[in-house]
């Protein structure tokens, strides 16, 4: 068949070909232009920078986002000056906030892989803790600057410079929150279902912390618009529901670990044979803290997945579905979208069962004889004569493992504060402060009045001060006497020294092991030898995270009327004043941790290494090296203690990893003590994030009386 084309058609096709040739020439020109830049160094014209917001385009900065340094009053860790002066207002050092931001940035840049949605080198439970540290850091960053996002109020009523700074902070927060979202999908939630109960409860705490951040960020920076009928919620608010669902799933799974038959109650660590039942401190503390966290912060959950298919009962997706079991009588189809059929039911916010579980859990723990003569929680109990579930021996917790770890002194603290808020019982706060003070004392930091116990039944008057001297005193009598205590200060700088008093003279006695550290610096028993496992590398950061929550000022009125309690002014004042006493100790540990960073900003595990090295170089010992300082420190494992966290459980290896294959060094001999063993890891970086955040919060929360 012959194809005939008329003259008008030829003319039209010619025009099309001509236009196409023009476009092709333009494309080639652009390609040549780009090639010339690479071949002869002729730069192409700079692309037009698209503004984030058209109305503010001219004022947007060209430099990368950072938290601006400002002139601030130096932070003096001596409580007798700024922290203990009623009329003073302590300006939190912006340098500390920068250090927090940089620590978080390093952790996420060096260790987090977005395409995987996880920290590949972390194990499941330490990943959950890293997620907690990210959310907690965001909680601090979002409260570091008062700003309101554009569109929520009239632009004319906003400070433009503040708003621009707010956009920079908001962009950083959104970046890290987006990474938290990717971790939600990257978390191996299926594998964790088969692990120990403590592993499950770390997941609960992690996502509840994220919900806490979401609510705070939305409240501070996305208030309801004055010119719209509805609110203007932050986009992250939509993730509150799935995060709550995951927390609920793992909380419900973990509750199966509560056992009344052995020891009269308490949580079992790991139900999987052949391991014998072990009722340890951390699993029970996690259960208490997770339970009260669910009572206070859990928003409810009507999603029955993964227990059943939503399609089965969804009247929208399945018009023939049975609608008898909607959430509430008369509920609309949309409200019943995720309705549950018996035996499953929606989980409600502030359910009293969560509160009751926390109360029962703490009652058992407090009466379990799980603290040593220093007031520290030991690791846990075995049952004498136990063989299997049919031969339970004595059935009592009568074989105690006296090993102590830092995290066993920390997780309970946020739980005790939550129990006070849920019940109004001041005993929980008294117990919490006692545990904090016992822990501080066990790091070798003591005071003239020996950190006396706090009684809320007879609070101090407002003008009476408790003074925590900024000098560690060791059981052997070693003391560092300042000539001018007021001269110590913190500049928020990588080269800043640990905030020792001026003219600090080294005496003839070295730092001495006090139970959980020396010279006022918190340490694990495995720190000096460089033999800490992946588990132990996570512990100190956990302690400082929960200490920070415990010391949050008490509300004077219930935050949830009818469900929580407010504090009397004298009780809130005593709690606040008592926590202010801990600020110098927190600052000391933060500065010690900052000194362990390498050239890439990565934190080391042993925060005390620089201080021990400093002492060794004084020439008091036979040799001027760190190995000699370690020998002088002489940490001793407690009598009757087994170091499961570093040596493995009952010969089966530690919970998920072991340091048995970690590289060991013959000694330090002038090298970096924090490169021994597992070296610097995402877990040690998380510890740095937590302790620097603690320093920021302790100063920031007390800047106004």
mmCIF file of C-alpha atoms in Angstrom, residues 426 429 455-462 551-557 565-580 705:
data_model
loop_
_atom_site.group_PDB
_atom_site.id
_atom_site.type_symbol
_atom_site.label_atom_id
_atom_site.label_comp_id
_atom_site.label_asym_id
_atom_site.label_seq_id
_atom_site.Cartn_x
_atom_site.Cartn_y
_atom_site.Cartn_z
ATOM 1 C CA UNK A 426 6.205 11.633 97.940
ATOM 2 C CA UNK A 429 10.654 11.063 95.068
ATOM 3 C CA UNK A 455 12.649 14.133 103.434
ATOM 4 C CA UNK A 456 9.609 15.669 101.812
ATOM 5 C CA UNK A 457 7.734 15.349 105.083
ATOM 6 C CA UNK A 458 9.974 18.043 106.563
ATOM 7 C CA UNK A 459 11.183 20.161 103.622
ATOM 8 C CA UNK A 460 13.766 22.872 104.090
ATOM 9 C CA UNK A 461 12.587 26.494 104.157
ATOM 10 C CA UNK A 462 13.212 28.491 101.017
ATOM 11 C CA UNK A 551 15.052 15.992 87.745
ATOM 12 C CA UNK A 552 12.522 17.735 85.503
ATOM 13 C CA UNK A 553 10.789 20.342 87.724
ATOM 14 C CA UNK A 554 7.552 19.107 89.290
ATOM 15 C CA UNK A 555 4.302 20.607 87.948
ATOM 16 C CA UNK A 556 2.356 22.691 90.473
ATOM 17 C CA UNK A 557 -0.948 21.561 88.995
ATOM 18 C CA UNK A 565 -1.056 15.102 90.573
ATOM 19 C CA UNK A 566 0.571 18.473 91.092
ATOM 20 C CA UNK A 567 3.134 19.348 93.751
ATOM 21 C CA UNK A 568 2.875 21.742 96.642
ATOM 22 C CA UNK A 569 5.224 24.678 96.234
ATOM 23 C CA UNK A 570 7.494 23.584 99.082
ATOM 24 C CA UNK A 571 7.789 20.080 97.616
ATOM 25 C CA UNK A 572 8.503 21.387 94.128
ATOM 26 C CA UNK A 573 11.104 23.742 95.601
ATOM 27 C CA UNK A 574 12.847 20.961 97.534
ATOM 28 C CA UNK A 575 12.949 18.686 94.483
ATOM 29 C CA UNK A 576 14.308 21.527 92.386
ATOM 30 C CA UNK A 577 16.893 22.524 94.968
ATOM 31 C CA UNK A 578 18.013 18.937 95.458
ATOM 32 C CA UNK A 579 18.471 18.406 91.727
ATOM 33 C CA UNK A 580 20.477 21.629 91.481
ATOM 34 C CA UNK A 705 13.781 30.686 90.122
#
